């Protein structure tokens, strides 16, 4: 592997079509597509200031690097990436990619990141700001996530998220086959129109959670007092620890809680309208 060290590159496509390169302490200055159509690239201690540096790259490692705001849309149409210990201030990262492994990565403008990607593994990921992270992506495993981005994980399929702290709204809309474990989920309209969403040991906050869901499962979850009108038009099997403020017009299934503030079943309920709602004190 050829080592390029302590250099600067700018302009258009300075390393286009390169193979088997190790870039160390390299700065990519203003310009476009610095490392396009490349393969087997390692970048360590590098700084990326120009647009679109890694497009159509096959097999690459990025470690201890920094993407400045000008390095936007840096990782598109590429595969087999391992990124670690990297800070990203640029938006619109990770598009149309597959086989992504990120660890200890901090994204400070997480606008439209991880779109239409397949095969994402992330550990200790921080997302700040922006909208729609992970939209339309599939086959995801995340362990350790802090996010205040809006509309996270929409239209996602086949995902497992662990140890997350997510503050948002409209999260996990229209997902399929998604499990969330040991996490804090704070935001309005969680999990609407989902299919096969499973929450295990989660703390849920925000108005009108988990409506219009099919095959919804909750295990050992707790609800903040502000969670009203939960489960409207959902088929659900829920084990709730503590109390839940209000349940409204669930379709079917079974909900068990330590206490239920109120249940609303009105003229707008939809069939089969046979959801069983129980409190543990009543079961005794």
XYZ file of N, CA and C in Angstrom:
852
model
N 0.850 -1.198 0.000
C 0.000 0.000 0.000
C 0.884 1.246 0.000
N 0.619 2.165 -0.896
C 1.416 3.387 -0.994
C 1.019 4.374 0.102
N 1.989 4.932 0.790
C 1.751 5.918 1.837
C 1.917 7.328 1.279
N 0.883 8.152 1.463
C 0.954 9.580 1.156
C 0.745 10.317 2.464
N 1.743 11.095 2.890
C 1.749 11.663 4.228
C 2.052 13.159 4.175
N 1.368 13.901 5.047
C 1.639 15.335 5.230
C 1.534 16.119 3.926
N 0.423 15.870 3.204
C 0.225 16.538 1.923
C -1.120 17.258 1.927
N -1.292 18.143 0.943
C -2.568 18.800 0.692
C -2.956 18.594 -0.761
N -4.254 18.368 -0.974
C -4.768 18.211 -2.336
C -6.017 19.071 -2.472
N -6.169 19.728 -3.593
C -7.361 20.528 -3.853
C -7.765 20.411 -5.304
N -8.803 21.157 -5.673
C -9.264 21.127 -7.054
C -10.124 19.918 -7.348
N -10.170 19.560 -8.615
C -11.059 18.509 -9.082
C -10.335 17.161 -9.178
N -10.850 16.164 -8.498
C -10.455 14.767 -8.638
C -8.936 14.530 -8.527
N -8.271 15.023 -7.518
C -6.817 14.862 -7.478
C -6.348 13.414 -7.332
N -7.158 12.555 -6.722
C -6.760 11.154 -6.529
C -7.728 10.198 -7.213
N -8.373 10.648 -8.244
C -9.393 9.853 -8.950
C -8.820 8.510 -9.395
N -9.577 7.447 -9.125
C -9.207 6.123 -9.609
C -8.043 5.477 -8.886
N -7.655 5.984 -7.732
C -6.501 5.421 -7.013
C -6.857 4.081 -6.368
N -5.830 3.272 -6.174
C -5.962 1.979 -5.514
C -4.861 1.845 -4.474
N -5.190 1.180 -3.367
C -4.182 0.778 -2.386
C -3.377 1.967 -1.867
N -4.094 2.948 -1.303
C -3.447 4.135 -0.760
C -3.690 4.237 0.742
N -2.660 4.676 1.467
C -2.806 5.081 2.858
C -2.520 6.570 2.929
N -3.552 7.339 3.239
C -3.422 8.784 3.384
C -3.296 9.099 4.872
N -2.186 9.712 5.280
C -1.974 10.043 6.678
C -1.642 11.526 6.802
N -2.412 12.198 7.666
C -2.248 13.642 7.859
C -2.334 14.390 6.532
N -3.320 14.028 5.757
C -3.571 14.659 4.459
C -4.780 15.578 4.605
N -4.718 16.737 3.973
C -5.845 17.670 3.934
C -6.392 17.742 2.513
N -7.678 17.503 2.381
C -8.369 17.678 1.100
C -8.996 19.062 1.123
N -8.460 19.951 0.334
C -8.887 21.343 0.302
C -10.123 21.518 -0.583
N -10.544 22.752 -0.772
C -11.726 23.034 -1.587
C -11.579 22.420 -2.973
N -12.684 21.878 -3.460
C -12.717 21.190 -4.741
C -13.775 20.106 -4.672
N -13.749 19.190 -5.624
C -14.767 18.152 -5.666
C -14.166 16.798 -6.003
N -14.751 15.763 -5.388
C -14.518 14.374 -5.774
C -13.054 13.972 -5.686
N -12.431 14.268 -4.562
C -10.992 14.028 -4.424
C -10.619 12.556 -4.510
N -11.465 11.669 -3.949
C -11.111 10.258 -3.864
C -12.230 9.436 -4.503
N -12.588 9.784 -5.700
C -13.702 9.156 -6.408
C -13.230 7.948 -7.205
N -14.108 6.918 -7.296
C -13.824 5.705 -8.072
C -12.521 5.042 -7.616
N -12.373 4.936 -6.289
C -11.158 4.356 -5.718
C -11.473 3.055 -4.987
N -10.426 2.331 -4.590
C -10.591 1.078 -3.860
C -9.410 0.865 -2.925
N -9.699 0.214 -1.787
C -8.687 -0.122 -0.788
C -7.933 1.136 -0.342
N -8.659 2.038 0.295
C -8.122 3.312 0.747
C -8.176 3.364 2.277
N -7.097 3.794 2.894
C -7.080 4.068 4.332
C -6.740 5.538 4.546
N -7.557 6.206 5.362
C -7.306 7.612 5.697
C -7.216 7.730 7.208
N -6.068 8.222 7.713
C -5.875 8.419 9.137
C -5.421 9.857 9.381
N -5.972 10.464 10.423
C -5.582 11.820 10.818
C -5.717 12.823 9.668
N -6.763 12.661 8.880
C -6.958 13.517 7.704
C -8.065 14.536 7.962
N -8.047 15.587 7.146
C -9.056 16.638 7.207
C -9.652 16.809 5.813
N -10.993 16.824 5.766
C -11.694 16.907 4.487
C -12.506 18.200 4.454
N -12.127 19.089 3.546
C -12.789 20.382 3.405
C -13.536 20.523 2.085
N -13.200 19.745 1.088
C -13.842 19.828 -0.220
C -15.056 18.920 -0.322
N -15.909 19.201 -1.285
C -17.146 18.443 -1.473
C -16.898 17.043 -2.034
N -17.770 16.121 -1.665
C -17.923 14.802 -2.287
C -16.623 13.987 -2.341
N -15.830 13.911 -1.280
C -14.533 13.238 -1.418
C -14.608 11.739 -1.688
N -15.543 11.008 -1.056
C -15.571 9.547 -1.199
C -16.847 9.113 -1.937
N -16.811 9.128 -3.237
C -17.926 8.624 -4.048
C -17.444 7.412 -4.834
N -18.301 6.381 -4.882
C -17.980 5.167 -5.642
C -16.641 4.584 -5.190
N -16.506 4.427 -3.878
C -15.293 3.847 -3.302
C -15.635 2.458 -2.768
N -14.757 1.494 -2.997
C -14.990 0.110 -2.618
C -13.879 -0.355 -1.686
N -14.230 -0.449 -0.400
C -13.284 -0.893 0.596
C -12.416 0.228 1.110
N -12.802 0.833 2.277
C -11.997 1.933 2.792
C -12.161 2.066 4.298
N -11.113 2.629 4.914
C -11.040 2.842 6.349
C -10.804 4.330 6.593
N -11.592 4.903 7.503
C -11.417 6.305 7.893
C -11.304 6.331 9.410
N -10.160 6.799 9.926
C -9.911 6.758 11.366
C -9.273 8.065 11.825
N -9.771 8.586 12.947
C -9.218 9.815 13.535
C -9.199 10.962 12.526
N -10.302 11.138 11.834
C -10.390 12.161 10.787
C -11.436 13.217 11.142
N -11.461 14.279 10.334
C -12.416 15.364 10.529
C -12.974 15.801 9.190
N -14.306 15.904 9.113
C -14.989 16.416 7.935
C -15.541 17.800 8.272
N -14.967 18.824 7.666
C -15.436 20.184 7.868
C -16.763 20.391 7.144
N -17.406 21.525 7.398
C -18.702 21.804 6.779
C -18.623 21.711 5.261
N -17.518 22.137 4.682
C -17.370 22.071 3.227
C -17.249 20.673 2.675
N -16.985 19.692 3.532
C -16.882 18.307 3.073
C -18.222 17.604 3.026
N -19.242 18.291 2.614
C -20.611 17.771 2.615
C -20.796 16.662 1.584
N -21.815 15.871 1.807
C -22.155 14.776 0.869
C -20.924 13.938 0.559
N -20.182 13.597 1.593
C -18.843 13.028 1.402
C -18.845 11.552 1.054
N -19.850 10.804 1.488
C -19.806 9.351 1.372
C -21.079 8.872 0.679
N -21.000 8.682 -0.625
C -22.160 8.247 -1.407
C -21.751 7.107 -2.332
N -22.720 6.229 -2.603
C -22.553 5.163 -3.597
C -21.291 4.341 -3.356
N -20.989 4.055 -2.103
C -19.760 3.341 -1.763
C -20.096 2.126 -0.915
N -19.115 1.282 -0.652
C -19.361 0.058 0.103
C -18.123 -0.344 0.896
N -18.392 -1.126 1.952
C -17.349 -1.691 2.810
C -16.500 -0.593 3.457
N -17.165 0.212 4.275
C -16.503 1.288 5.000
C -16.386 0.929 6.482
N -15.212 1.193 7.058
C -15.012 1.162 8.500
C -14.540 2.547 8.920
N -15.343 3.219 9.744
C -15.018 4.564 10.210
C -15.000 4.561 11.738
N -13.991 5.188 12.335
C -13.909 5.241 13.792
C -13.272 6.541 14.245
N -13.648 6.960 15.454
C -13.024 8.096 16.140
C -12.944 9.326 15.230
N -14.074 9.655 14.635
C -14.135 10.711 13.626
C -15.240 11.705 13.969
N -14.972 12.977 13.693
C -15.940 14.053 13.918
C -16.366 14.607 12.564
N -17.674 14.769 12.393
C -18.232 15.216 11.117
C -19.099 16.440 11.367
N -18.741 17.572 10.766
C -19.569 18.781 10.832
C -20.349 19.016 9.546
N -20.216 18.132 8.590
C -20.855 18.288 7.278
C -22.160 17.491 7.220
N -23.161 17.998 6.494
C -24.437 17.279 6.372
C -24.429 16.276 5.215
N -25.507 15.503 5.157
C -25.825 14.626 4.023
C -24.733 13.588 3.771
N -24.342 12.934 4.846
C -23.334 11.886 4.761
C -24.006 10.518 4.633
N -23.326 9.578 4.024
C -23.764 8.186 3.905
C -25.071 8.086 3.099
N -24.940 7.936 1.817
C -26.110 7.774 0.943
C -25.881 6.606 -0.006
N -26.912 5.799 -0.198
C -26.867 4.703 -1.169
C -25.614 3.843 -0.976
N -25.358 3.483 0.289
C -24.168 2.706 0.602
C -24.552 1.353 1.200
N -23.580 0.452 1.272
C -23.810 -0.814 1.970
C -22.552 -1.246 2.710
N -22.766 -2.023 3.750
C -21.681 -2.539 4.596
C -20.895 -1.393 5.230
N -21.555 -0.736 6.197
C -20.991 0.408 6.904
C -20.780 0.018 8.366
N -19.586 0.249 8.879
C -19.268 0.008 10.285
C -18.708 1.300 10.861
N -19.449 1.940 11.775
C -18.987 3.198 12.368
C -18.910 3.040 13.887
N -17.835 3.565 14.459
C -17.631 3.469 15.906
C -17.039 4.780 16.412
N -17.602 5.264 17.512
C -17.119 6.507 18.125
C -17.106 7.649 17.109
N -18.250 7.845 16.474
C -18.397 8.887 15.463
C -19.394 9.924 15.969
N -19.037 11.189 15.775
C -19.867 12.310 16.205
C -20.247 13.137 14.986
N -21.551 13.273 14.747
C -22.047 14.008 13.593
C -22.813 15.233 14.096
N -22.286 16.409 13.821
C -22.842 17.638 14.381
C -23.824 18.357 13.468
N -24.059 17.833 12.288
C -25.151 18.279 11.427
C -25.691 17.040 10.735
N -26.514 16.296 11.458
C -26.964 14.984 10.978
C -28.156 15.108 10.040
N -28.085 16.051 9.125
C -29.186 16.267 8.193
C -29.115 15.262 7.050
N -30.160 14.458 6.930
C -30.298 13.519 5.812
C -29.106 12.574 5.706
N -28.698 12.019 6.836
C -27.577 11.075 6.847
C -28.100 9.636 6.862
N -27.279 8.722 6.371
C -27.626 7.291 6.302
C -28.925 7.069 5.519
N -29.015 7.616 4.336
C -30.195 7.416 3.494
C -29.978 6.252 2.529
N -31.004 5.382 2.473
C -31.003 4.260 1.530
C -29.705 3.452 1.606
N -29.314 3.159 2.830
C -28.135 2.324 3.054
C -28.574 0.938 3.530
N -27.723 -0.041 3.325
C -28.021 -1.407 3.755
C -26.795 -1.998 4.439
N -27.043 -2.574 5.614
C -25.939 -3.180 6.339
C -25.164 -2.144 7.138
N -25.818 -1.539 8.142
C -25.184 -0.522 8.976
C -24.956 -1.106 10.363
N -23.743 -0.995 10.847
C -23.426 -1.354 12.231
C -22.786 -0.138 12.883
N -23.369 0.332 13.984
C -22.881 1.548 14.631
C -22.760 1.331 16.136
N -21.660 1.805 16.700
C -21.458 1.776 18.146
C -21.006 3.158 18.597
N -21.629 3.632 19.656
C -21.300 4.936 20.227
C -21.374 6.034 19.162
N -22.561 6.205 18.632
C -22.825 7.195 17.583
C -23.593 8.363 18.175
N -23.168 9.592 17.832
C -23.851 10.793 18.274
C -24.346 11.573 17.062
N -25.641 11.878 17.061
C -26.260 12.643 15.985
C -26.845 13.917 16.576
N -26.443 15.054 16.003
C -26.963 16.332 16.486
C -27.567 17.116 15.328
N -28.772 17.623 15.572
C -29.418 18.462 14.571
C -29.834 17.682 13.337
N -30.391 18.410 12.384
C -30.760 17.813 11.108
C -32.057 17.022 11.164
N -32.430 16.498 10.008
C -33.685 15.771 9.860
C -33.487 14.466 9.112
N -34.356 13.500 9.422
C -34.494 12.243 8.693
C -33.237 11.363 8.650
N -32.472 11.223 9.725
C -31.400 10.227 9.688
C -31.950 8.815 9.498
N -31.235 8.009 8.752
C -31.505 6.588 8.502
C -32.719 6.335 7.602
N -33.262 7.303 6.936
C -34.481 7.088 6.177
C -34.270 6.079 5.045
N -35.188 5.138 4.935
C -35.205 4.109 3.903
C -34.030 3.139 4.005
N -33.374 3.044 5.139
C -32.246 2.120 5.267
C -32.713 0.782 5.848
N -31.891 -0.268 5.663
C -32.244 -1.624 6.062
C -31.057 -2.325 6.703
N -31.376 -3.347 7.504
C -30.360 -4.213 8.104
C -29.390 -3.389 8.945
N -29.904 -2.916 10.093
C -29.193 -1.958 10.937
C -29.031 -2.537 12.338
N -27.839 -2.373 12.894
C -27.610 -2.664 14.310
C -26.896 -1.470 14.927
N -27.493 -0.893 15.972
C -26.911 0.257 16.653
C -26.851 -0.043 18.139
N -25.685 0.118 18.738
C -25.512 -0.042 20.178
C -24.824 1.206 20.712
N -25.611 2.049 21.387
C -25.084 3.308 21.902
C -25.345 4.438 20.933
N -26.466 5.126 21.114
C -26.836 6.233 20.233
C -27.372 7.379 21.067
N -26.858 8.588 20.809
C -27.437 9.815 21.333
C -27.865 10.652 20.141
N -29.144 11.043 20.108
C -29.646 11.781 18.951
C -30.709 12.781 19.367
N -30.563 14.029 18.851
C -31.648 14.996 18.964
C -32.135 15.429 17.582
N -31.806 14.641 16.574
C -32.267 14.915 15.211
C -33.765 14.642 15.105
N -34.419 15.324 14.187
C -35.849 15.120 13.996
C -36.120 13.990 13.003
N -37.215 13.267 13.256
C -37.743 12.272 12.310
C -36.736 11.140 12.055
N -36.181 10.584 13.110
C -35.172 9.529 12.940
C -35.831 8.192 12.619
N -35.108 7.366 11.881
C -35.480 5.984 11.577
C -36.857 5.882 10.922
N -37.140 6.707 9.950
C -38.395 6.559 9.213
C -38.209 5.608 8.037
N -39.216 4.763 7.812
C -39.232 3.813 6.692
C -38.048 2.840 6.761
N -37.620 2.494 7.958
C -36.499 1.577 8.151
C -37.017 0.143 8.246
N -36.219 -0.804 7.765
C -36.563 -2.222 7.850
C -35.415 -3.001 8.498
N -35.789 -3.965 9.325
C -34.837 -4.920 9.886
C -33.731 -4.208 10.675
N -34.088 -3.736 11.856
C -33.140 -2.977 12.668
C -33.245 -3.383 14.129
N -32.109 -3.287 14.818
C -32.067 -3.434 16.266
C -31.279 -2.265 16.831
N -31.884 -1.555 17.778
C -31.258 -0.395 18.401
C -31.186 -0.655 19.895
N -29.994 -0.505 20.470
C -29.777 -0.742 21.894
C -29.169 0.497 22.544
N -29.502 0.708 23.802
C -28.851 1.731 24.615
C -28.858 3.097 23.916
N -30.025 3.488 23.471
C -30.175 4.756 22.762
C -30.877 5.781 23.648
N -30.522 7.027 23.421
C -31.245 8.150 24.013
C -31.635 9.065 22.866
N -32.905 9.016 22.506
C -33.396 9.708 21.318
C -34.422 10.752 21.743
N -34.154 12.012 21.393
C -35.074 13.113 21.653
C -35.486 13.682 20.301
N -36.758 13.566 19.952
C -37.158 13.847 18.572
C -38.680 13.938 18.490
N -39.200 13.907 17.271
C -40.627 13.683 17.036
C -40.772 12.850 15.775
N -41.893 12.173 15.679
C -42.179 11.334 14.505
C -41.076 10.303 14.255
N -40.544 9.721 15.300
C -39.501 8.708 15.131
C -40.118 7.348 14.833
N -39.389 6.541 14.075
C -39.764 5.157 13.772
C -41.128 5.059 13.070
N -41.411 6.012 12.188
C -42.643 5.944 11.402
C -42.489 4.926 10.274
N -43.525 4.134 10.095
C -43.621 3.152 9.002
C -42.421 2.226 8.947
N -41.894 1.862 10.126
C -40.803 0.892 10.152
C -41.370 -0.523 10.081
N -40.507 -1.466 9.702
C -40.871 -2.874 9.671
C -39.784 -3.697 10.341
N -40.191 -4.572 11.255
C -39.272 -5.502 11.910
C -38.142 -4.750 12.613
N -38.505 -3.931 13.580
C -37.539 -3.128 14.329
C -37.692 -3.430 15.816
N -36.563 -3.672 16.496
C -36.524 -3.886 17.937
C -35.674 -2.800 18.584
N -36.185 -2.218 19.660
C -35.464 -1.200 20.421
C -35.360 -1.698 21.858
N -34.135 -1.742 22.388
C -33.905 -2.269 23.731
C -33.215 -1.234 24.617
N -33.584 -1.230 25.889
C -32.841 -0.497 26.924
C -32.597 0.957 26.514
N -33.639 1.627 26.071
C -33.483 2.954 25.479
C -34.493 3.951 26.052
N -34.165 5.255 25.878
C -35.063 6.346 26.220
C -35.539 7.006 24.931
N -36.848 7.049 24.746
C -37.449 7.577 23.529
C -38.361 8.737 23.916
N -37.943 9.941 23.579
C -38.646 11.142 24.020
C -39.069 11.950 22.802
N -40.368 11.945 22.497
C -40.854 12.725 21.366
C -42.264 12.346 20.990
N -42.953 13.256 20.347
C -44.343 13.033 19.959
C -44.449 12.008 18.834
N -45.566 11.296 18.824
C -45.992 10.465 17.698
C -44.980 9.353 17.384
N -44.515 8.690 18.403
C -43.560 7.606 18.241
C -44.193 6.404 17.544
N -43.515 5.874 16.548
C -43.844 4.579 15.982
C -45.164 4.474 15.234
N -45.689 5.580 14.737
C -46.953 5.496 13.999
C -46.780 4.693 12.707
N -47.825 3.943 12.371
C -47.885 3.169 11.119
C -46.754 2.132 11.026
N -46.256 1.685 12.153
C -45.178 0.687 12.148
C -45.754 -0.710 11.973
N -44.873 -1.628 11.566
C -45.214 -3.045 11.420
C -44.125 -3.859 12.107
N -44.508 -4.601 13.145
C -43.530 -5.435 13.822
C -42.530 -4.648 14.640
N -42.970 -3.584 15.304
C -42.107 -2.801 16.191
C -42.157 -3.419 17.590
N -40.965 -3.648 18.165
C -40.864 -4.264 19.494
C -39.999 -3.380 20.382
N -40.524 -3.012 21.553
C -39.815 -2.181 22.512
C -39.594 -2.993 23.779
N -38.334 -3.085 24.230
C -37.973 -3.891 25.391
C -37.206 -3.008 26.377
N -37.686 -2.912 27.609
C -37.016 -2.134 28.660
C -36.797 -0.686 28.221
N -37.809 -0.076 27.682
C -37.691 1.289 27.172
C -38.507 2.264 28.023
N -38.016 3.503 28.062
C -38.718 4.605 28.702
C -39.281 5.496 27.606
N -40.597 5.711 27.603
C -41.281 6.400 26.514
C -41.875 7.703 27.025
N -41.596 8.793 26.301
C -42.148 10.097 26.637
C -42.733 10.731 25.379
N -43.716 11.635 25.565
C -44.282 12.359 24.435
C -45.721 11.999 24.157
N -46.414 12.906 23.491
C -47.846 12.740 23.228
C -48.125 11.696 22.158
N -49.257 11.057 22.277
C -49.840 10.158 21.282
C -48.826 9.141 20.738
N -48.238 8.342 21.597
C -47.279 7.355 21.105
C -47.952 6.110 20.547
N -47.309 5.505 19.563
C -47.580 4.130 19.146
C -49.004 3.942 18.620
N -49.390 4.796 17.690
C -50.716 4.711 17.066
C -50.610 4.131 15.658
N -51.696 3.546 15.186
C -51.781 2.962 13.846
C -50.718 1.875 13.628
N -50.296 1.220 14.685
C -49.255 0.195 14.585
C -49.883 -1.189 14.428
N -49.158 -2.080 13.779
C -49.587 -3.466 13.617
C -48.500 -4.382 14.179
N -48.939 -5.353 14.986
C -47.978 -6.277 15.561
C -47.028 -5.607 16.538
N -47.517 -4.633 17.285
C -46.697 -3.888 18.231
C -46.535 -4.687 19.520
N -45.292 -4.751 20.032
C -44.989 -5.476 21.271
C -44.197 -4.561 22.198
N -44.620 -4.492 23.460
C -43.869 -3.784 24.491
C -43.598 -4.744 25.638
N -42.345 -4.814 26.078
C -41.958 -5.673 27.183
C -41.253 -4.832 28.242
N -41.836 -4.794 29.435
C -41.202 -4.127 30.562
C -40.872 -2.662 30.244
N -41.812 -1.949 29.689
C -41.611 -0.542 29.316
C -42.338 0.377 30.293
N -41.855 1.623 30.387
C -42.500 2.627 31.228
C -42.889 3.834 30.386
N -43.923 4.555 30.859
C -44.448 5.710 30.150
C -44.389 6.942 31.041
N -43.970 8.053 30.455
C -44.018 9.340 31.131
C -45.488 9.765 31.288
N -45.818 10.555 32.329
C -47.220 10.989 32.494
C -47.790 11.762 31.314
N -46.948 12.387 30.499
C -47.449 13.133 29.348
C -47.873 12.289 28.167
N -47.724 10.986 28.262
C -48.098 10.093 27.151
C -49.601 9.844 27.173
N -50.352 10.649 26.449
C -51.800 10.453 26.389
C -52.195 9.903 25.018
N -53.404 9.400 24.931
C -53.963 8.877 23.676
C -53.043 7.846 23.030
N -52.515 6.958 23.841
C -51.600 5.923 23.349
C -52.370 4.802 22.666
N -51.716 4.185 21.693
C -52.169 2.957 21.021
C -53.425 3.129 20.167
N -53.767 4.337 19.764
C -54.980 4.519 18.962
C -54.861 3.754 17.643
N -55.839 2.893 17.381
C -55.921 2.087 16.158
C -54.712 1.173 15.983
N -54.177 0.676 17.087
C -53.041 -0.248 17.032
C -53.453 -1.637 17.494
N -52.830 -2.657 16.919
C -52.884 -4.011 17.463
C -51.622 -4.203 18.282
N -51.797 -4.537 19.573
C -50.694 -4.400 20.508
C -50.726 -5.485 21.576
N -49.536 -5.911 21.988
C -49.362 -6.767 23.159
C -48.357 -6.057 24.053
N -48.816 -5.467 25.156
C -47.970 -4.561 25.930
C -47.921 -4.942 27.402
N -46.697 -4.995 27.932
C -46.446 -5.147 29.360
C -45.834 -3.834 29.844
N -46.622 -3.048 30.581
C -46.219 -1.713 31.001
C -45.958 -1.721 32.506
N -44.780 -1.247 32.893
C -44.447 -1.130 34.308
C -44.769 0.290 34.775
N -45.399 0.404 35.908
C -45.877 1.704 36.338
C -47.221 2.009 35.686
N -47.518 3.288 35.595
C -48.832 3.693 35.094
C -48.723 4.281 33.692
N -49.868 4.300 33.018
C -49.997 4.976 31.738
C -51.199 5.906 31.833
N -51.032 7.127 31.361
C -52.042 8.171 31.582
C -53.347 7.887 30.854
N -53.253 7.550 29.561
C -54.477 7.372 28.783
C -54.233 6.426 27.619
N -55.177 5.519 27.422
C -55.193 4.602 26.276
C -56.445 4.922 25.478
N -56.261 5.055 24.144
C -57.414 5.445 23.338
C -57.627 4.492 22.164
N -58.803 3.913 22.081
C -59.299 3.173 20.922
C -58.293 2.208 20.300
N -57.674 1.323 21.095
C -56.830 0.304 20.466
C -57.681 -0.668 19.655
N -57.083 -1.273 18.643
C -57.832 -2.212 17.802
C -57.992 -3.571 18.467
N -56.848 -4.148 18.881
C -56.886 -5.519 19.369
C -55.633 -5.800 20.179
N -55.631 -6.967 20.847
C -54.475 -7.400 21.605
C -54.722 -7.335 23.100
N -53.655 -7.055 23.854
C -53.747 -7.060 25.315
C -52.749 -6.047 25.870
N -53.209 -5.229 26.811
C -52.374 -4.241 27.467
C -52.487 -4.457 28.969
N -51.343 -4.670 29.619
C -51.309 -4.848 31.072
C -50.390 -3.788 31.653
N -50.874 -3.082 32.678
C -50.080 -2.046 33.342
C -50.330 -2.126 34.841
N -49.421 -1.512 35.608
C -49.667 -1.432 37.051
C -50.860 -0.539 37.344
N -51.022 0.504 36.549
C -52.172 1.401 36.717
C -52.460 2.072 35.382
N -53.730 2.360 35.140
C -54.166 3.055 33.929
C -54.989 4.267 34.368
N -54.541 5.462 33.936
C -55.264 6.663 34.323
C -56.674 6.688 33.756
N -56.793 6.459 32.442
C -58.113 6.424 31.823
C -58.037 5.658 30.512
N -59.167 5.160 30.095
C -59.305 4.473 28.813
C -60.416 5.163 28.040
N -60.090 5.555 26.792
C -61.098 6.195 25.940
C -61.519 5.213 24.854
N -62.732 4.755 24.914
C -63.331 3.963 23.841
C -64.589 4.724 23.419
N -64.539 5.331 22.231
C -65.657 6.179 21.830
C -66.234 5.707 20.495
N -67.073 6.516 19.909
C -67.739 6.140 18.674
C -66.824 6.031 17.480
N -65.590 6.455 17.608
C -64.631 6.353 16.506
C -63.784 5.093 16.560
N -64.017 4.232 17.533
C -63.250 2.996 17.616
C -63.503 2.127 16.382
N -62.487 1.390 15.973
C -62.585 0.557 14.775
C -62.534 -0.919 15.136
N -63.188 -1.764 14.350
C -63.162 -3.192 14.630
C -61.770 -3.774 14.405
N -61.434 -4.859 15.116
C -62.357 -5.646 15.967
C -62.640 -5.057 17.334
N -61.897 -4.046 17.757
C -62.175 -3.345 19.022
C -62.300 -4.322 20.189
N -61.411 -5.296 20.263
C -61.471 -6.305 21.315
C -60.195 -6.360 22.152
N -59.473 -5.270 22.214
C -58.250 -5.227 23.018
C -58.591 -5.368 24.501
N -57.906 -6.264 25.193
C -58.090 -6.467 26.623
C -57.138 -5.535 27.367
N -57.661 -4.722 28.268
C -56.856 -3.780 29.049
C -57.016 -4.146 30.521
N -55.887 -4.448 31.183
C -55.920 -4.924 32.557
C -54.893 -4.175 33.402
N -55.169 -4.067 34.694
C -54.175 -3.608 35.653
C -53.765 -4.782 36.536
N -52.543 -4.758 36.994
C -52.055 -5.881 37.808
C -52.806 -5.990 39.115
N -53.228 -4.874 39.678
C -53.994 -4.953 40.933
C -55.316 -5.663 40.715
N -55.948 -5.398 39.554
C -57.206 -6.069 39.246
C -57.010 -7.567 39.032
N -55.862 -7.935 38.437
C -55.599 -9.349 38.163
C -55.436 -10.126 39.462
N -54.917 -9.472 40.502
C -54.785 -10.174 41.773
C -56.154 -10.501 42.373
